[in-house]
Tab-separated table of C-alpha atoms and ligand atoms in Angstrom:
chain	number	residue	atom	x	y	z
A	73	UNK	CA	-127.664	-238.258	-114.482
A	74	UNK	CA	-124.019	-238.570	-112.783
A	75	UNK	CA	-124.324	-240.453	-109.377
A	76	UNK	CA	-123.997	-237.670	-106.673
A	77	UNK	CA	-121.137	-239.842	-104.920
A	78	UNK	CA	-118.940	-239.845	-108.458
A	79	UNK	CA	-119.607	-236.050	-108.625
A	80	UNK	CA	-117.431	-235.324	-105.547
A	81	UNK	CA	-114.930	-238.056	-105.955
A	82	UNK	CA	-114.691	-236.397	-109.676
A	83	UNK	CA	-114.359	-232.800	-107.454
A	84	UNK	CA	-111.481	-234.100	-105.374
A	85	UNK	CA	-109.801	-235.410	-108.210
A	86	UNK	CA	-109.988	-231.949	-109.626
A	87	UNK	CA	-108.679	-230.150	-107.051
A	88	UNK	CA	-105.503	-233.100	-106.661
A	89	UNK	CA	-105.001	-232.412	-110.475
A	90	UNK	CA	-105.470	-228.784	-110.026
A	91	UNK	CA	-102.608	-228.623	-106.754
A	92	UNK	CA	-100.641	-230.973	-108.600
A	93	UNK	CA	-100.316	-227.918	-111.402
A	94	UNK	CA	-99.723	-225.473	-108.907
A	95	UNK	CA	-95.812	-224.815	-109.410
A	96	UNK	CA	-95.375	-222.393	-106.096
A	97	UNK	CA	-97.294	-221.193	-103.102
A	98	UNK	CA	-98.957	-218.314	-104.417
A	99	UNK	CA	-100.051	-220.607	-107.912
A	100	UNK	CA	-101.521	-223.224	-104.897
A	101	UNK	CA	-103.638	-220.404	-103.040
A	102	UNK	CA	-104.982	-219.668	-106.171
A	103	UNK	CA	-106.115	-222.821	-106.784
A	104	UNK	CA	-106.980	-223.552	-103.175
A	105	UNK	CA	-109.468	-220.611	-103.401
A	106	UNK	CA	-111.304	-222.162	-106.906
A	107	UNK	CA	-112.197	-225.178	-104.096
A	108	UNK	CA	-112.101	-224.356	-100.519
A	109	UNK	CA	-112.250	-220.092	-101.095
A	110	UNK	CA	-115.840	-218.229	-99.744
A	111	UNK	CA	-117.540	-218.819	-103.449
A	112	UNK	CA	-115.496	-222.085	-103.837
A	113	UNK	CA	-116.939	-225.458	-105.070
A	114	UNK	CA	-117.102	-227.145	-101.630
A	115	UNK	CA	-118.258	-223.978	-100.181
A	116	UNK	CA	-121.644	-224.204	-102.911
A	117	UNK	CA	-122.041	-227.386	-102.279
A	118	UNK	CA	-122.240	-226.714	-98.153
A	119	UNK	CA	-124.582	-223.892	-99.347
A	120	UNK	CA	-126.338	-225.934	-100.986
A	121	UNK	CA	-127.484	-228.636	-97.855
A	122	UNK	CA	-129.366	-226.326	-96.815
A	123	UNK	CA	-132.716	-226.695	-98.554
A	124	UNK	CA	-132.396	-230.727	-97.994
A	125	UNK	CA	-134.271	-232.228	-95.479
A	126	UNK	CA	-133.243	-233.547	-92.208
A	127	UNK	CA	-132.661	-237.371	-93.676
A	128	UNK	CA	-131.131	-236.249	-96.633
A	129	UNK	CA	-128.907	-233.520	-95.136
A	130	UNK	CA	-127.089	-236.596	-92.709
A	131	UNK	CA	-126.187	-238.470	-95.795
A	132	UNK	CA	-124.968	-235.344	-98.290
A	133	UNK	CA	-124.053	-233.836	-95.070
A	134	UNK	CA	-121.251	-236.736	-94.231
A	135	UNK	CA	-120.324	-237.024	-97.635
A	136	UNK	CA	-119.841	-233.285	-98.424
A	137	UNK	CA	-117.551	-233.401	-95.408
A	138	UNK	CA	-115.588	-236.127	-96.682
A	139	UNK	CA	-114.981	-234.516	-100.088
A	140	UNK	CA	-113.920	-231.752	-98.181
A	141	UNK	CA	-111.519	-233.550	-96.031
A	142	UNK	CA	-110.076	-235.203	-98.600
A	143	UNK	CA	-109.347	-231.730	-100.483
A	144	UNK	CA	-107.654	-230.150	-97.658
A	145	UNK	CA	-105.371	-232.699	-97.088
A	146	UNK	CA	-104.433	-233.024	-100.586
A	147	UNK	CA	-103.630	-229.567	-100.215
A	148	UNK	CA	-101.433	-230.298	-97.433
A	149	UNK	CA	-99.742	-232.166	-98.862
A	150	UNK	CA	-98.877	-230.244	-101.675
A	151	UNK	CA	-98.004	-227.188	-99.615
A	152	UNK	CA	-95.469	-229.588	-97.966
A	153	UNK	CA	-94.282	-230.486	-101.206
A	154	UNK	CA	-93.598	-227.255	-102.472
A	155	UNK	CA	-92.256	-225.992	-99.373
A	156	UNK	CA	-89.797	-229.235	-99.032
A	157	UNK	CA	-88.958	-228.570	-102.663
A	158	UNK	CA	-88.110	-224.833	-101.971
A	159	UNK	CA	-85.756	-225.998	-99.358
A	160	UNK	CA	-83.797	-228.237	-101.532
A	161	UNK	CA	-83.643	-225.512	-104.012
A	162	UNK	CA	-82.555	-222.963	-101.489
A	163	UNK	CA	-79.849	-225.385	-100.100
A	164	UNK	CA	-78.436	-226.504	-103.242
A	165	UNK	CA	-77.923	-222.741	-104.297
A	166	UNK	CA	-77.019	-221.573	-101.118
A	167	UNK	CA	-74.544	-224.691	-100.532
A	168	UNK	CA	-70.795	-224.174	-99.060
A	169	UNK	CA	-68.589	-226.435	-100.190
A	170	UNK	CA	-66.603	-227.159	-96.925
A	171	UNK	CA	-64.010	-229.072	-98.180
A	172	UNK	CA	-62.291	-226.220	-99.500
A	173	UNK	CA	-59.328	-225.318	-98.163
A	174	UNK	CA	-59.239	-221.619	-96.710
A	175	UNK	CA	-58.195	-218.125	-97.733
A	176	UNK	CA	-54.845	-217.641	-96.226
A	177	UNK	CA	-54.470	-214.049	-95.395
A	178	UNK	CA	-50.705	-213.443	-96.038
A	179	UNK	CA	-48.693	-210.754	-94.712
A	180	UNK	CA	-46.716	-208.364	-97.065
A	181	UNK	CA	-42.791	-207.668	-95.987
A	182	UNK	CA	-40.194	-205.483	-97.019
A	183	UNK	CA	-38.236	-205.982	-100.129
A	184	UNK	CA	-34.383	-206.907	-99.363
A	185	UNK	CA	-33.119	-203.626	-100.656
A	186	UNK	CA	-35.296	-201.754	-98.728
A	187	UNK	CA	-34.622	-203.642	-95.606
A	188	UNK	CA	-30.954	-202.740	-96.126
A	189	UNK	CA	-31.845	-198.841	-96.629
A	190	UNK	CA	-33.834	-199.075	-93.423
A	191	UNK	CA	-30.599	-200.210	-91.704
A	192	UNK	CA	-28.084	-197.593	-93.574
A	193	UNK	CA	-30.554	-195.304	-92.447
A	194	UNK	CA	-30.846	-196.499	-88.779
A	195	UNK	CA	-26.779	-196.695	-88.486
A	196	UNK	CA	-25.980	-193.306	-89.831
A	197	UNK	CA	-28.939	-191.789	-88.524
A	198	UNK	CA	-27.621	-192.964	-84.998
A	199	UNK	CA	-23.698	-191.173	-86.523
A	200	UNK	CA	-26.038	-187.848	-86.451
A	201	UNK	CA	-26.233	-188.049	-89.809
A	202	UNK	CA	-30.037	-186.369	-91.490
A	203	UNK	CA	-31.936	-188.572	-94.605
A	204	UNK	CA	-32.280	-186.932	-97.081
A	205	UNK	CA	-34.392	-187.591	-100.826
A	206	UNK	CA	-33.510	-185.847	-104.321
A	207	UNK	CA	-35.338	-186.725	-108.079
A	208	UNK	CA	-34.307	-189.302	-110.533
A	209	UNK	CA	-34.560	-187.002	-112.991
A	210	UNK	CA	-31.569	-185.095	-112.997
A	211	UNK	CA	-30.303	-181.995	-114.845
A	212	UNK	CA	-26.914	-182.173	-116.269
A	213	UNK	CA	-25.205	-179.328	-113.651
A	214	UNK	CA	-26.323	-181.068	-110.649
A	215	UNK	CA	-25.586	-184.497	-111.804
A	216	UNK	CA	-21.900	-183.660	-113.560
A	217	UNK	CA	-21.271	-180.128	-113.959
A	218	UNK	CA	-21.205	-179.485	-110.081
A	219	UNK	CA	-19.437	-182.381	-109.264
A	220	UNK	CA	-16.414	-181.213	-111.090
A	221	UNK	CA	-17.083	-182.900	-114.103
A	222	UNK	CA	-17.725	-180.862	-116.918
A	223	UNK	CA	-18.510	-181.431	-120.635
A	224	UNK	CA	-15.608	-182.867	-122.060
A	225	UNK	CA	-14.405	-184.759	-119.334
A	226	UNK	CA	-13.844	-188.322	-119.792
A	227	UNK	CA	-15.253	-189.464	-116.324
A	228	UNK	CA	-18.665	-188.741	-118.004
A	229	UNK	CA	-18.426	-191.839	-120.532
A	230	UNK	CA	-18.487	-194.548	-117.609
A	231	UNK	CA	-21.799	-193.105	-116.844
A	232	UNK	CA	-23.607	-193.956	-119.998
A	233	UNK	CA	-26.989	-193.289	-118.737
A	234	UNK	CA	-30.721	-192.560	-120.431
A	235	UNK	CA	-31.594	-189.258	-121.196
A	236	UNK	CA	-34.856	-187.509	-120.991
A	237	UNK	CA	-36.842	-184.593	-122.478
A	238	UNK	CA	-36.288	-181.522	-120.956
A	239	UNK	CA	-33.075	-179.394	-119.998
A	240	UNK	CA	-31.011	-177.957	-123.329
A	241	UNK	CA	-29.915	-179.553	-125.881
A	242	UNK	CA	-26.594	-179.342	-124.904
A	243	UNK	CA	-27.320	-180.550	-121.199
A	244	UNK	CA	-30.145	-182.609	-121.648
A	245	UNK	CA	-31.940	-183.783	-118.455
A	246	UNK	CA	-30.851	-187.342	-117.566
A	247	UNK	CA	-31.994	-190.421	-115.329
A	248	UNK	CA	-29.557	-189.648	-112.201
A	249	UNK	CA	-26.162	-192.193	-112.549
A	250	UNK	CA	-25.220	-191.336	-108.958
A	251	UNK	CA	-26.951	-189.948	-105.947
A	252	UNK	CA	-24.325	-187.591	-105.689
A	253	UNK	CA	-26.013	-184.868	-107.129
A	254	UNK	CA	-27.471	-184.516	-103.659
A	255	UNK	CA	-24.175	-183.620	-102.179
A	256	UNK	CA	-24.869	-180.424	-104.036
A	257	UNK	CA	-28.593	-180.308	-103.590
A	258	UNK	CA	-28.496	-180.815	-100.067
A	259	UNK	CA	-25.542	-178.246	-99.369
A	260	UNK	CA	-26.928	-175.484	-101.786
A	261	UNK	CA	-30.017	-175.663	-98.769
A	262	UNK	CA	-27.826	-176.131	-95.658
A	263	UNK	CA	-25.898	-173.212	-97.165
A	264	UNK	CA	-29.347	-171.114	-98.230
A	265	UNK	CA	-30.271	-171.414	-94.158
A	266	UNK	CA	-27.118	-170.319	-92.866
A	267	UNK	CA	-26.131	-167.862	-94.953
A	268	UNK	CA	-26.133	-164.985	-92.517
A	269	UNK	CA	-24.436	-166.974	-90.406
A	270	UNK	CA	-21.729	-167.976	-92.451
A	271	UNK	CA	-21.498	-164.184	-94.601
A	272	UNK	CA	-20.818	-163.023	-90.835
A	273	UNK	CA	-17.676	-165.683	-90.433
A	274	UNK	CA	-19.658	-167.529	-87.393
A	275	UNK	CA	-19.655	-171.481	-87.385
A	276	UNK	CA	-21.831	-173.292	-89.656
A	277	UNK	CA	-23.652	-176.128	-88.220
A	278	UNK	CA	-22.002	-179.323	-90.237
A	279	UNK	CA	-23.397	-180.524	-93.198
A	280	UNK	CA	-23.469	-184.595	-92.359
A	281	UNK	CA	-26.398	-186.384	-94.208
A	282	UNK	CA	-26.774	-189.438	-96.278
A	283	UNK	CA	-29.073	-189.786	-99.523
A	284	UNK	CA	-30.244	-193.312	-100.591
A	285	UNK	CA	-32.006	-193.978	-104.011
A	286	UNK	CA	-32.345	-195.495	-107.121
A	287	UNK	CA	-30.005	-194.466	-110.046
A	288	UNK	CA	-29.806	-195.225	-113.384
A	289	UNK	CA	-27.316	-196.509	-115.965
A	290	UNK	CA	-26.996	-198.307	-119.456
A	291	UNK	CA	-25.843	-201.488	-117.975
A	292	UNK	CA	-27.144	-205.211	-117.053
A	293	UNK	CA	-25.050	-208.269	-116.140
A	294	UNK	CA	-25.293	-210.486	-112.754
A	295	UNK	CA	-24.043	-207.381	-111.280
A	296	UNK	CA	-25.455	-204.713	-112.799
A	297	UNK	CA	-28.735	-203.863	-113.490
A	298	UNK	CA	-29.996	-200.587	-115.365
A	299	UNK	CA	-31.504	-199.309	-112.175
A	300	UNK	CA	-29.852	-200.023	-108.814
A	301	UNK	CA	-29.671	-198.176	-105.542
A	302	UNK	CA	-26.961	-195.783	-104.314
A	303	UNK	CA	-26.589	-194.377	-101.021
A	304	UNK	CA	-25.081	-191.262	-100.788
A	305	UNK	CA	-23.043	-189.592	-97.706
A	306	UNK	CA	-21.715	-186.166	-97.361
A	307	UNK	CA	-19.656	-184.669	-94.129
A	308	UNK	CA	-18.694	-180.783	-94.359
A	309	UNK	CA	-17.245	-179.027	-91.655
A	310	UNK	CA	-14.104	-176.732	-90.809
A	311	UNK	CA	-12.192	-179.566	-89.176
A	312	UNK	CA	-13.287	-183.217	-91.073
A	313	UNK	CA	-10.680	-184.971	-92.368
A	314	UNK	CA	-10.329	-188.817	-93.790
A	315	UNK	CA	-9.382	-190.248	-90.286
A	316	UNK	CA	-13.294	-189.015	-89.967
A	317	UNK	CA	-14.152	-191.152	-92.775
A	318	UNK	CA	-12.191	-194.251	-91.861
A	319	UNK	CA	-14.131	-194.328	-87.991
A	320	UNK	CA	-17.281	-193.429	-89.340
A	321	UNK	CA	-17.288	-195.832	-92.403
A	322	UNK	CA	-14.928	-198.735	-90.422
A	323	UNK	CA	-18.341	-198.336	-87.548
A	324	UNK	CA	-20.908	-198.639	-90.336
A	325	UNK	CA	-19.716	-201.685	-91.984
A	326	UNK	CA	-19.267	-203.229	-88.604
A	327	UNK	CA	-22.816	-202.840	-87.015
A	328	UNK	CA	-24.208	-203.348	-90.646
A	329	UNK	CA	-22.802	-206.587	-90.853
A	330	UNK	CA	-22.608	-207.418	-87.493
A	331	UNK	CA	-18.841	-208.486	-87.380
A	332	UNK	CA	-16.201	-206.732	-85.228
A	333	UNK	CA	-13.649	-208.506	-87.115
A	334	UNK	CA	-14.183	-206.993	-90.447
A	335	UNK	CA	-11.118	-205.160	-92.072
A	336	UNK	CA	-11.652	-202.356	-93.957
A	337	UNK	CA	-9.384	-201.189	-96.968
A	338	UNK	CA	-9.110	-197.680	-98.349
A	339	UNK	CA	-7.684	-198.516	-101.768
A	340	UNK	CA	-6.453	-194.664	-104.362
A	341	UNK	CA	-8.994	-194.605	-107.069
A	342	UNK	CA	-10.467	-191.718	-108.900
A	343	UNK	CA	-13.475	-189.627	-108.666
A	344	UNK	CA	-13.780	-186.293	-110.424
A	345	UNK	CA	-15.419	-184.875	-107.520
A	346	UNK	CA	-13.049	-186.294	-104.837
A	347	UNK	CA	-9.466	-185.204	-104.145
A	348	UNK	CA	-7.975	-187.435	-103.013
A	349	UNK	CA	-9.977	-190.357	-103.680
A	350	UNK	CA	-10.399	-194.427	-102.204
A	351	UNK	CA	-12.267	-197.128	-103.171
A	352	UNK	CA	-13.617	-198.587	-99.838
A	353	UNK	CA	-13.031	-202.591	-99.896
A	354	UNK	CA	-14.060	-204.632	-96.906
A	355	UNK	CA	-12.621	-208.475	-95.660
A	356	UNK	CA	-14.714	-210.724	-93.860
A	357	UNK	CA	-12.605	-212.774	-91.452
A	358	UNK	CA	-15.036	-215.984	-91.157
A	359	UNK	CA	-17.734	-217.227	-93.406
A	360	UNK	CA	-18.292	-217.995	-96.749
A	361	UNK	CA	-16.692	-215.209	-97.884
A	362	UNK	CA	-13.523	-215.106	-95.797
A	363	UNK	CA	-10.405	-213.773	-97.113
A	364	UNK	CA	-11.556	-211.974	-100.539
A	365	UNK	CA	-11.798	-208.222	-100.849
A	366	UNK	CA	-14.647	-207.249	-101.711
A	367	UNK	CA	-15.642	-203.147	-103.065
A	368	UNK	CA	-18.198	-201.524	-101.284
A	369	UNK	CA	-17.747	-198.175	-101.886
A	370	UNK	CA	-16.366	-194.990	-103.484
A	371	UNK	CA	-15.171	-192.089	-100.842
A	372	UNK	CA	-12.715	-188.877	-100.944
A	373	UNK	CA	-12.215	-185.585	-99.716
A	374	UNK	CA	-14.791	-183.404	-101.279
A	375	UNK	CA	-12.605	-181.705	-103.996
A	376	UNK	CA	-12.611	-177.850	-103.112
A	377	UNK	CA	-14.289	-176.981	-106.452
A	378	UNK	CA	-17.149	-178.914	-105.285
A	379	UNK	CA	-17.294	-176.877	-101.825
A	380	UNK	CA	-17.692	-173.940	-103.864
A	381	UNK	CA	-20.390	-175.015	-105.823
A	382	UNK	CA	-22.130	-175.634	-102.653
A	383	UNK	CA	-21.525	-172.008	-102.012
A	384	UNK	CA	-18.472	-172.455	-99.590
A	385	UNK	CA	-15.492	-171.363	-99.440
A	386	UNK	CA	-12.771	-174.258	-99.786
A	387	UNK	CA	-10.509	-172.507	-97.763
A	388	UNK	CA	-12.767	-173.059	-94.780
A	389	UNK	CA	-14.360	-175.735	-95.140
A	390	UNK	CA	-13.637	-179.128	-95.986
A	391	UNK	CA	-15.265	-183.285	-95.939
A	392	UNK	CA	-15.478	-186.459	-97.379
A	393	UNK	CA	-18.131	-187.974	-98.927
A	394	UNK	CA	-18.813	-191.249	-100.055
A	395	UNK	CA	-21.072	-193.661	-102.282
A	396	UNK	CA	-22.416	-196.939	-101.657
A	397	UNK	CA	-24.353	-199.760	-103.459
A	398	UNK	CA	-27.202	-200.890	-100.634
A	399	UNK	CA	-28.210	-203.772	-103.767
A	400	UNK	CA	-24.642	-205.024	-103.550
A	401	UNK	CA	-24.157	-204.845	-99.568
A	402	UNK	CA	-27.375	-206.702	-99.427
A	403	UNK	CA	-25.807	-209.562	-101.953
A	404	UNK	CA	-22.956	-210.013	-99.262
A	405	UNK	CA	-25.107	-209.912	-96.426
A	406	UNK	CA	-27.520	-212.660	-97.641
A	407	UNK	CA	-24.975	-214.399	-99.982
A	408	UNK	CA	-27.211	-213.836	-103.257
A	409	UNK	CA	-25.548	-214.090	-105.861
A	410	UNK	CA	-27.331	-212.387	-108.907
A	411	UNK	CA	-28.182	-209.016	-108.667
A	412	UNK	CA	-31.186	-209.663	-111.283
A	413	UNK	CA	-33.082	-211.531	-108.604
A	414	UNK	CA	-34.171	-208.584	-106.393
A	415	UNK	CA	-35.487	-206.935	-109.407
A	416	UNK	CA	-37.189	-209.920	-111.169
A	417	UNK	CA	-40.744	-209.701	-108.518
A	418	UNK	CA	-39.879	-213.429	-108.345
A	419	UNK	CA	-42.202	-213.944	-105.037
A	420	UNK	CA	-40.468	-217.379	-104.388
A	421	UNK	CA	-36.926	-215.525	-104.012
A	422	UNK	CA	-38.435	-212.498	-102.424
A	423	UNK	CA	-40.524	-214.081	-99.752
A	424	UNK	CA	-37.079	-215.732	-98.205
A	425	UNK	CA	-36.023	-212.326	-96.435
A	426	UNK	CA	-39.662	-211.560	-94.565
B	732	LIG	N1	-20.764	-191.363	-107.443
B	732	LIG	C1	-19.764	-192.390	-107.558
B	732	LIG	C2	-20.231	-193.427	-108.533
B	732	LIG	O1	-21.382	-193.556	-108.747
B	732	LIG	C3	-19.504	-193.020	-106.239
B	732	LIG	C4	-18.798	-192.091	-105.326
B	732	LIG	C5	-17.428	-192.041	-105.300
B	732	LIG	C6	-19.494	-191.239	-104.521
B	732	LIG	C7	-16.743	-191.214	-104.456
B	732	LIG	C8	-18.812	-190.357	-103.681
B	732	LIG	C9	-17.417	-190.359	-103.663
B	732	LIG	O2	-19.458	-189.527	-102.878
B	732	LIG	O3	-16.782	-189.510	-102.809
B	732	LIG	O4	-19.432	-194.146	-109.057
């Protein structure tokens, strides 16, 4: 027979091997319960003092007591080691790596040619001029017909353009070459509202508004690209003439470029839809660019069959208009140099104007 004492030493050693095999908490109660639960081993054997006698019960007694001790803290200690081991688990999977460097939030801008719309906008706007937008896709009437430039006329061929389904097959719809199709656009409407007005020989509020947008052409060199912006400006009354044009246009360029000495050229050119007509060249005084001449624009007295396509009558009424490139006026104003770069999404260039 198995010497009592070796009996609960070989108990404790159970229960260490049997903790030791517990993998997690829950695994460990269970195994806590075979041993130290209400029908447990040590619990039998405290049952089980009871029908020894006084002598023999101080002896066992002590002993059982011991065993038990010696379970419960091996127990202990392999709650702590489970729950010490959790921890490191926890903090090796929950872990920031601090040395990281941060998230930089970084704040969007405006794109160059859009910062030079806002300020046509703001300039003409302040002239009493309204903004106005028309579609890229353009039909043929609005975008040559109208402006005096029919069929077979030879202005059309330096607007070799991309043409799009839709429209006949004679006058396909195109990609706009020029915002001035809004000239018409925007007049047709003017007219539309103050047609009673007119039909009765009163005085028609002027027409004066400027249309900015991108355009379209079959072209691409450092200074051309096959879309590019144009802004538009139209000025109908009874009593505009070029000296109108010269002040308001001579005024823009000035507070655009923020130069009072500026010089201003209106050079004979030819528009179909312009009688007569000027190329607009501007001079800076000081600066890189001192001296040259430098185009900015095309501008003319609105030819009178244009005024009648607007549904006026050229007899009465007469204006200028004129057409700008924002993409080129924002080359001279920031001294960039390829006209590729603001349409490349190059951030590196792009991020130099916020
Ligand atoms: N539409 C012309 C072009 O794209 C520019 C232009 C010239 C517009 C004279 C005008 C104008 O309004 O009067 O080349």
């Amino acid at each position: 027979m198995m010497n009592p004492s070796d009996a609960l030493d070989e108990l404790v050693l159970a229960a260490k091997n049997s903790f030791a095999g517990a993998a997690t908490p829950a695994d460990l109660e269970n195994a806590k319960a075979i041993f130290l639960g209400k029908s447990g081993r040590v619990t039998d054997l405290m049952k089980g003092l009871a029908s020894l006698s006084v002598e023999e019960k101080k002896s066992r007694g002590a002993a059982v007591n011991l065993t038990k001790q010696a379970i419960e803290a091996a127990l202990n200690e392999r709650r702590q080691a489970l729950a010490t081991a959790e921890l490191q688990a926890q903090l090796k999977a929950e872990s920031l790596d601090v040395s990281l460097p941060g998230r930089q939030s970084s704040a969007g801008g405006l794109h160059p040619v859009s910062l030079t719309l806002e300020r046509i906008e703001a300039i003409f706007g302040s002239m009493g001029f309204d903004v106005a937008q028309g579609p890229e896709i353009e039909t043929d009437w609005f975008n040559f017909t109208a402006l005096n430039t029919p069929e077979d006329h030879p202005a059309r061929s330096m607007h070799d353009t991309f043409y799009v389904e839709g429209g006949t097959e004679a006058a396909p719809n195109l990609l706009r070459t020029h915002t001035s199709p809004m000239q018409i656009r925007y007049a047709v409407q003017h007219v539309k509202k103050h047609r009673a007005l007119i039909d009765a020989g009163g005085l028609m509020p002027e027409i004066r508004v400027i249309a900015p947008g991108r355009t379209y052409r079959v072209d691409s060199d450092a200074t051309h690209s096959p879309m590019f912006h144009q802004c538009e400006g139209l000025w109908i009354g009874e009593n505009v003439s070029f000296k109108d044009l010269k002040v308001v246009f001579t005024d823009f360029c000035r507070t655009f470029f923020e130069s009072n000495d500026l010089v201003l050229r209106f050079r004979p050119s030819f528009f179909p839809f312009t009688e007569p007509s000027a190329e607009i060249d501007i001079q800076f005084q000081a600066g890189p660019l001192a001296g040259r001449w430098l185009e900015v624009a095309g501008s003319g007295q609105v030819h009178p069959n244009v005024v009648r396509n607007m549904g006026l009558n050229p007899e009465k009424y007469i204006g200028f208009a004129f057409g700008m490139g924002p993409d080129r006026l924002t080359m001279l104003r920031y001294g960039v140099n390829d006209l590729r770069l603001f349409f490349d999404g190059d951030i590196r260039f792009l991020s130099q104007f916020q």
